[in-house]
Amino acid sequence: EVYNDNPRDFLNFVNEGVTGRINSGFVTGLAGHFGARQKDGSRKLILSHAGHKQVLIYRKKQDAVELINLPNGTVMGIPGTTASRAKALDLHVGDRFYAFTDGIVEASAPNGEEFGMERVIESFKELSAKPIKEAIDTLYDKVAKYTKSPDQQDDITILAFELT
């Protein structure tokens, strides 16, 4: 009910509220906040996760996509689980942050081959000059074409923003 600047505490609080109330399955989550803006416009993003430990950052200055592995944490809704410890990520003006569920990475073509993290990284690099919403929509369309299925196999959720 009160955020204490620790995203892990927040996710663990949510976990306490949902554990024992879910009939089947689990809940994943990501929580965080920004540190103060620096004179050059950069900011720290302090993150914790419950179930999706990889995020991507497109680094505008380097024109490269960086794969970030967050500390270990587990899904919510199962007794005894806990979110990851918080990690601070440096973001600079023009950088883009992407978090997504595994439905993107694990989407399979008819032959069973997964879309994979490398295709996600390549796609976001190729789409870096496009508006961020267009980049997300284009990736979603690429995954749908790759699977050749009108119905997605798993949940697909993407959270993205650009530091301006």
GROMACS .gro file of C-alpha atoms in nm:
model
  164
    1GLU     CA    1   0.000   0.000   0.000
    2VAL     CA    2   0.298   0.229   0.048
    3TYR     CA    3   0.591   0.219  -0.192
    4ASN     CA    4   0.916   0.249   0.005
    5ASP     CA    5   1.155   0.294  -0.291
    6ASN     CA    6   1.229  -0.078  -0.297
    7PRO     CA    7   1.059  -0.257  -0.586
    8ARG     CA    8   1.140  -0.596  -0.432
    9ASP     CA    9   0.941  -0.512  -0.120
   10PHE     CA   10   0.650  -0.399  -0.338
   11LEU     CA   11   0.646  -0.723  -0.542
   12ASN     CA   12   0.677  -0.933  -0.227
   13PHE     CA   13   0.381  -0.742  -0.079
   14VAL     CA   14   0.177  -0.819  -0.393
   15ASN     CA   15   0.292  -1.181  -0.369
   16GLU     CA   16   0.158  -1.207  -0.012
   17GLY     CA   17  -0.177  -1.078  -0.137
   18VAL     CA   18  -0.213  -1.323  -0.425
   19THR     CA   19  -0.062  -1.638  -0.270
   20GLY     CA   20  -0.341  -1.874  -0.175
   21ARG     CA   21  -0.595  -1.687  -0.388
   22ILE     CA   22  -0.496  -1.826  -0.728
   23ASN     CA   23  -0.661  -2.157  -0.815
   24SER     CA   24  -0.404  -2.253  -1.077
   25GLY     CA   25  -0.100  -2.091  -1.232
   26PHE     CA   26   0.101  -1.798  -1.111
   27VAL     CA   27   0.159  -1.426  -1.164
   28THR     CA   28   0.468  -1.256  -1.301
   29GLY     CA   29   0.561  -0.897  -1.240
   30LEU     CA   30   0.812  -0.619  -1.283
   31ALA     CA   31   0.834  -0.313  -1.060
   32GLY     CA   32   1.067  -0.021  -1.048
   33HIS     CA   33   1.121   0.349  -1.029
   34PHE     CA   34   1.349   0.617  -1.165
   35GLY     CA   35   1.625   0.789  -0.975
   36ALA     CA   36   1.670   1.164  -1.002
   37ARG     CA   37   1.743   1.308  -1.347
   38GLN     CA   38   2.109   1.404  -1.382
   39LYS     CA   39   2.235   1.722  -1.555
   40ASP     CA   40   2.299   1.528  -1.877
   41GLY     CA   41   1.943   1.390  -1.869
   42SER     CA   42   2.044   1.038  -1.764
   43ARG     CA   43   1.858   0.849  -1.494
   44LYS     CA   44   1.886   0.527  -1.302
   45LEU     CA   45   1.604   0.275  -1.335
   46ILE     CA   46   1.581   0.059  -1.024
   47LEU     CA   47   1.407  -0.272  -1.104
   48SER     CA   48   1.297  -0.594  -0.943
   49HIS     CA   49   1.117  -0.882  -1.111
   50ALA     CA   50   0.904  -1.180  -1.024
   51GLY     CA   51   0.938  -1.424  -1.310
   52HIS     CA   52   1.094  -1.247  -1.610
   53LYS     CA   53   1.460  -1.183  -1.545
   54GLN     CA   54   1.573  -1.059  -1.887
   55VAL     CA   55   1.517  -0.709  -2.022
   56LEU     CA   56   1.669  -0.524  -2.316
   57ILE     CA   57   1.807  -0.174  -2.345
   58TYR     CA   58   1.870  -0.016  -2.683
   59ARG     CA   59   2.172   0.210  -2.631
   60LYS     CA   60   2.135   0.497  -2.875
   61LYS     CA   61   2.497   0.619  -2.853
   62GLN     CA   62   2.632   0.272  -2.930
   63ASP     CA   63   2.346   0.178  -3.168
   64ALA     CA   64   2.334  -0.157  -2.990
   65VAL     CA   65   2.085  -0.362  -2.792
   66GLU     CA   66   2.206  -0.482  -2.452
   67LEU     CA   67   2.062  -0.793  -2.288
   68ILE     CA   68   2.033  -0.741  -1.912
   69ASN     CA   69   1.998  -1.035  -1.675
   70LEU     CA   70   1.834  -0.923  -1.353
   71PRO     CA   71   1.910  -1.111  -1.028
   72ASN     CA   72   1.722  -1.434  -0.965
   73GLY     CA   73   1.362  -1.404  -0.851
   74THR     CA   74   1.055  -1.625  -0.874
   75VAL     CA   75   0.695  -1.592  -0.983
   76MET     CA   76   0.419  -1.481  -0.747
   77GLY     CA   77   0.127  -1.680  -0.613
   78ILE     CA   78   0.324  -1.984  -0.498
   79PRO     CA   79   0.407  -2.016  -0.128
   80GLY     CA   80   0.771  -1.943  -0.043
   81THR     CA   81   0.856  -1.741  -0.354
   82THR     CA   82   1.026  -1.404  -0.353
   83ALA     CA   83   1.105  -1.131  -0.603
   84SER     CA   84   1.458  -1.052  -0.715
   85ARG     CA   85   1.674  -0.806  -0.531
   86ALA     CA   86   1.665  -0.466  -0.697
   87LYS     CA   87   1.915  -0.374  -0.966
   88ALA     CA   88   1.996  -0.023  -1.088
   89LEU     CA   89   2.030   0.029  -1.463
   90ASP     CA   90   2.181   0.343  -1.615
   91LEU     CA   91   1.973   0.500  -1.891
   92HIS     CA   92   2.076   0.791  -2.111
   93VAL     CA   93   1.866   1.021  -2.326
   94GLY     CA   94   1.759   0.830  -2.637
   95ASP     CA   95   1.795   0.486  -2.476
   96ARG     CA   96   1.498   0.251  -2.499
   97PHE     CA   97   1.394  -0.002  -2.239
   98TYR     CA   98   1.207  -0.322  -2.329
   99ALA     CA   99   1.055  -0.577  -2.093
  100PHE     CA  100   0.844  -0.861  -2.227
  101THR     CA  101   0.691  -1.195  -2.141
  102ASP     CA  102   0.839  -1.516  -2.274
  103GLY     CA  103   0.554  -1.550  -2.524
  104ILE     CA  104   0.766  -1.343  -2.765
  105VAL     CA  105   1.089  -1.541  -2.727
  106GLU     CA  106   0.923  -1.884  -2.711
  107ALA     CA  107   0.680  -1.829  -3.001
  108SER     CA  108   0.735  -2.127  -3.232
  109ALA     CA  109   0.730  -2.166  -3.607
  110PRO     CA  110   0.541  -2.467  -3.747
  111ASN     CA  111   0.869  -2.666  -3.742
  112GLY     CA  112   0.901  -2.603  -3.366
  113GLU     CA  113   1.188  -2.353  -3.384
  114GLU     CA  114   1.145  -2.068  -3.137
  115PHE     CA  115   1.154  -1.702  -3.241
  116GLY     CA  116   1.435  -1.663  -2.986
  117MET     CA  117   1.610  -1.379  -2.809
  118GLU     CA  118   1.849  -1.311  -3.099
  119ARG     CA  119   1.558  -1.230  -3.331
  120VAL     CA  120   1.406  -1.004  -3.065
  121ILE     CA  121   1.739  -0.820  -3.025
  122GLU     CA  122   1.791  -0.789  -3.402
  123SER     CA  123   1.435  -0.662  -3.446
  124PHE     CA  124   1.464  -0.389  -3.184
  125LYS     CA  125   1.799  -0.278  -3.331
  126GLU     CA  126   1.651  -0.265  -3.683
  127LEU     CA  127   1.348  -0.072  -3.553
  128SER     CA  128   1.542   0.179  -3.341
  129ALA     CA  129   1.468   0.472  -3.575
  130LYS     CA  130   1.092   0.405  -3.570
  131PRO     CA  131   0.860   0.550  -3.305
  132ILE     CA  132   0.852   0.315  -3.009
  133LYS     CA  133   0.487   0.213  -3.056
  134GLU     CA  134   0.558   0.125  -3.418
  135ALA     CA  135   0.860  -0.081  -3.309
  136ILE     CA  136   0.645  -0.281  -3.066
  137ASP     CA  137   0.364  -0.331  -3.320
  138THR     CA  138   0.614  -0.440  -3.587
  139LEU     CA  139   0.776  -0.693  -3.354
  140TYR     CA  140   0.436  -0.833  -3.263
  141ASP     CA  141   0.352  -0.868  -3.634
  142LYS     CA  142   0.688  -1.038  -3.702
  143VAL     CA  143   0.616  -1.293  -3.431
  144ALA     CA  144   0.267  -1.360  -3.569
  145LYS     CA  145   0.409  -1.413  -3.920
  146TYR     CA  146   0.684  -1.635  -3.783
  147THR     CA  147   0.440  -1.866  -3.606
  148LYS     CA  148   0.202  -1.872  -3.905
  149SER     CA  149  -0.078  -1.898  -3.653
  150PRO     CA  150  -0.362  -1.650  -3.600
  151ASP     CA  151  -0.377  -1.752  -3.234
  152GLN     CA  152  -0.080  -1.679  -3.012
  153GLN     CA  153   0.061  -1.976  -2.823
  154ASP     CA  154   0.138  -1.791  -2.499
  155ASP     CA  155   0.072  -1.450  -2.351
  156ILE     CA  156   0.261  -1.169  -2.521
  157THR     CA  157   0.309  -0.851  -2.323
  158ILE     CA  158   0.566  -0.582  -2.402
  159LEU     CA  159   0.648  -0.280  -2.189
  160ALA     CA  160   0.867  -0.021  -2.357
  161PHE     CA  161   0.972   0.337  -2.316
  162GLU     CA  162   1.235   0.579  -2.441
  163LEU     CA  163   1.417   0.818  -2.210
  164THR     CA  164   1.372   1.169  -2.344
   0.00000   0.00000   0.00000
